[in-house]
Tab-separated table of C-alpha atoms in Angstrom:
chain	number	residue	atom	x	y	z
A	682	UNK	CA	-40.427	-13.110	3.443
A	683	UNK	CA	-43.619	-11.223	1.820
A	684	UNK	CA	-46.371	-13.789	1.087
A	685	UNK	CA	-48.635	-13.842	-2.155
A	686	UNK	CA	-51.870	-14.819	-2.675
A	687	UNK	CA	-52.230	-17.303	-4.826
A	688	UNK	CA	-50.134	-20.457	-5.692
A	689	UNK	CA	-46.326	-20.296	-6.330
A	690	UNK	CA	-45.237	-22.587	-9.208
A	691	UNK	CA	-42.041	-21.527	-10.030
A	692	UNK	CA	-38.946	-20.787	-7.459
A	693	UNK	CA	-35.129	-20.214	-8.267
A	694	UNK	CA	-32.433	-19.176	-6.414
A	695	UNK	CA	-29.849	-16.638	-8.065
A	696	UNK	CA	-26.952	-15.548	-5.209
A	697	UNK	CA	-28.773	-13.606	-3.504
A	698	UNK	CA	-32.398	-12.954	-5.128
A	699	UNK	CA	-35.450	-15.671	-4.856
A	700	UNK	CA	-37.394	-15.674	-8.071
A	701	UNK	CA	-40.581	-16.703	-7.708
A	702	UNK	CA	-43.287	-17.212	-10.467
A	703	UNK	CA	-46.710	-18.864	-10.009
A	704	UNK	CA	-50.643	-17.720	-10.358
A	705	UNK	CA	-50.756	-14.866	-7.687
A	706	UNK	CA	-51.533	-11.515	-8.038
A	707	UNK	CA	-49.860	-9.535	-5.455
A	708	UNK	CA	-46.592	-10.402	-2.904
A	709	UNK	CA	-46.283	-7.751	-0.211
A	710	UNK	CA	-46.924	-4.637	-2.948
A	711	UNK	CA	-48.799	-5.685	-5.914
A	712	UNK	CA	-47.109	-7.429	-8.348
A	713	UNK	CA	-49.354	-9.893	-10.174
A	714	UNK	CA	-47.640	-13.801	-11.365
A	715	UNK	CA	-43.642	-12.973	-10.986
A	716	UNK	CA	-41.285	-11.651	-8.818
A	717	UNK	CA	-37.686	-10.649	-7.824
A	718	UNK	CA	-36.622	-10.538	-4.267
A	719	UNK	CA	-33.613	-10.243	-2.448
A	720	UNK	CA	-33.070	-13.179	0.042
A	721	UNK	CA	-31.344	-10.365	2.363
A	722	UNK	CA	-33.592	-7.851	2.895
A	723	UNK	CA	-37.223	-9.920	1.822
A	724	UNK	CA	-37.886	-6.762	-0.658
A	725	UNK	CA	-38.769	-7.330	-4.476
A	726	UNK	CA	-37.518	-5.756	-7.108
A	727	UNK	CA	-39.453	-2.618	-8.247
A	728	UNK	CA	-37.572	-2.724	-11.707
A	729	UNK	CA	-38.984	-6.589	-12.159
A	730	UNK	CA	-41.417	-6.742	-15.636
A	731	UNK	CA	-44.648	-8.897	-14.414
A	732	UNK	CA	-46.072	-11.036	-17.190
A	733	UNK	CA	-49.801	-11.018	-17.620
A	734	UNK	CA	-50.266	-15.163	-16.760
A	735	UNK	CA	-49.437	-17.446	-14.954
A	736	UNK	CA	-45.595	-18.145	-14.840
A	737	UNK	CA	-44.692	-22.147	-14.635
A	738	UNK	CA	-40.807	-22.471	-14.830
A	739	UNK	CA	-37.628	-20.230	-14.048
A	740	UNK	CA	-34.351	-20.740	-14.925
A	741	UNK	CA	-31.199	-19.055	-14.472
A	742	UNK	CA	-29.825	-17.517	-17.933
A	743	UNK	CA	-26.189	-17.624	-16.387
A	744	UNK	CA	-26.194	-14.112	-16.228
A	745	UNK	CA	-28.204	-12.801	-13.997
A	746	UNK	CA	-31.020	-13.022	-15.178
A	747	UNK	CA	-33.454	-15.676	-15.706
A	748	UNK	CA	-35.687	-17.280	-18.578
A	749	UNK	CA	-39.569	-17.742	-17.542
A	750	UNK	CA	-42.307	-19.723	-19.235
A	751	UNK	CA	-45.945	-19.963	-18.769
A	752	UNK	CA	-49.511	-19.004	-19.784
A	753	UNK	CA	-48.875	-15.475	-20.682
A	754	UNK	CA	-48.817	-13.177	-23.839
A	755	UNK	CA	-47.656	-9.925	-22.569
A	756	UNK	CA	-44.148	-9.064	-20.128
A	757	UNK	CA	-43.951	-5.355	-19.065
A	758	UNK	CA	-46.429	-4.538	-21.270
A	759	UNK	CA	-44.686	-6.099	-24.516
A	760	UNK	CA	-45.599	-9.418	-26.350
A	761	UNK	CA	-44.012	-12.543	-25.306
A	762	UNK	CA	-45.623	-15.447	-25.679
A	763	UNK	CA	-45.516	-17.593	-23.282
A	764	UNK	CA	-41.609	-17.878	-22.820
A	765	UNK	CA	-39.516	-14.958	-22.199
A	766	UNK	CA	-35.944	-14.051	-20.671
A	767	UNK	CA	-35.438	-11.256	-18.137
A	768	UNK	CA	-31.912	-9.450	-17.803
A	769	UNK	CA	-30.509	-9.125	-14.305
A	770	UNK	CA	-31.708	-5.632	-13.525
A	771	UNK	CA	-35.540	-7.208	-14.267
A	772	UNK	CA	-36.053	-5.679	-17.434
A	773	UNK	CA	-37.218	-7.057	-20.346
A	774	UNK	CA	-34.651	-8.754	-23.191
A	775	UNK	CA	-34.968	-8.530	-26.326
A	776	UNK	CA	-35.476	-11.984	-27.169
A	777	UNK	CA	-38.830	-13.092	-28.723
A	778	UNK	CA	-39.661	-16.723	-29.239
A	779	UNK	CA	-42.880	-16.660	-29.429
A	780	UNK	CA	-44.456	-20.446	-28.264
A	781	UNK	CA	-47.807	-20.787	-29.917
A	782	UNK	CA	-49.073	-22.377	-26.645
A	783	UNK	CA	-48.040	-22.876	-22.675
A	784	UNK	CA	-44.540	-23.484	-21.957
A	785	UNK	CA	-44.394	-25.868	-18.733
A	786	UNK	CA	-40.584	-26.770	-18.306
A	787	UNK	CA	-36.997	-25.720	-19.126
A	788	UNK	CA	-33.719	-26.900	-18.436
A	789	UNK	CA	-30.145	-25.336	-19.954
A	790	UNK	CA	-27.713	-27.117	-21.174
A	791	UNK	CA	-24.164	-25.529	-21.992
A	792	UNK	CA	-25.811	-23.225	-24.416
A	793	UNK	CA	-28.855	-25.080	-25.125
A	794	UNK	CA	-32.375	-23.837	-23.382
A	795	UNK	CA	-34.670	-26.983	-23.874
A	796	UNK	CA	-38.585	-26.062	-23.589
A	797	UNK	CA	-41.429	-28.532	-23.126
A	798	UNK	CA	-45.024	-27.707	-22.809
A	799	UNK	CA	-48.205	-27.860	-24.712
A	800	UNK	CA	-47.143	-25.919	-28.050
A	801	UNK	CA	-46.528	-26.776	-31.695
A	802	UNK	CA	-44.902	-24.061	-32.439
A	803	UNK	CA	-41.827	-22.401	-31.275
A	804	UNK	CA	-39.953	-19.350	-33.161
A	805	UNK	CA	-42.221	-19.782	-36.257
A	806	UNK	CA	-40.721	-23.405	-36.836
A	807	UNK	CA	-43.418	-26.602	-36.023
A	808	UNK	CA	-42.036	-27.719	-32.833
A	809	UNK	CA	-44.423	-30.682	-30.855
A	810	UNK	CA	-44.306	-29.878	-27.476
A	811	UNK	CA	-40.562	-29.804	-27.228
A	812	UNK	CA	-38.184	-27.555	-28.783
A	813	UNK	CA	-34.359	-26.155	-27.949
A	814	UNK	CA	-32.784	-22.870	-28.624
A	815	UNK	CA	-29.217	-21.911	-28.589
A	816	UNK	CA	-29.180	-18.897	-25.822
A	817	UNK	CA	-25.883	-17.729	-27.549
A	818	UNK	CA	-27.765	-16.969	-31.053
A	819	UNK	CA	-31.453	-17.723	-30.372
């Protein structure tokens, strides 16, 4: 298993690939705050997008790929503020919620992501530090 070197926050299991988000900058190669690895062979993902903060929650999108939030405005480059979702081959979606502060937790429900954090703010809409999208429509 490659080590990083800073805290992890953030750890979901996804058949067989460990996500891991958190406040470190580099696991085995560098790849700064998130990663993708496969629990067989202990090797990340090349493909995976890194944010550009901290992550501080994953979640499984049923699909593959996951949903992170966090302290970051950037993913791959792109702007995604603090909550993004990442498709199963680690690149970016195109999904843009765009929290107006830190997302801290998530949790899916049928087709319901809820998001709590320190925000007011979600999508546009005023949205107190809780808010839920539908991950069928957005």
């Amino acid at each position: 298993m490659p080590i990083t070197d800073g805290p992890v926050e953030a750890v979901l299991r996804d058949g067989n690939t460990l996500y891991l988000g958190g406040k470190f900058f580099g696991i085995g190669p560098s790849v700064p705050y998130g990663a993708s690895i496969g629990i067989a062979t202990g090797k990340h993902n090349p493909n995976f997008v890194n944010p550009n903060g901290s992550v501080n929650v994953v979640v499984s999108d049923g699909a593959g790929g996951w949903y992170i939030g966090g302290d970051f405005t950037r993913v791959g480059g792109v702007t995604r503020n603090h909550l993004a979702r990442i498709n199963a081959d680690g690149s970016l979606h195109s999904w843009n919620p765009n929290s107006d502060g830190t997302v801290y937790s998530l949790c899916i429900s049928g087709n319901t992501l809820y998001v709590g954090g320190a925000f007011s703010e979600l999508d546009g809409q005023p949205r107190n530090n809780s808010g839920a999208f539908n991950t069928t429509t957005g």
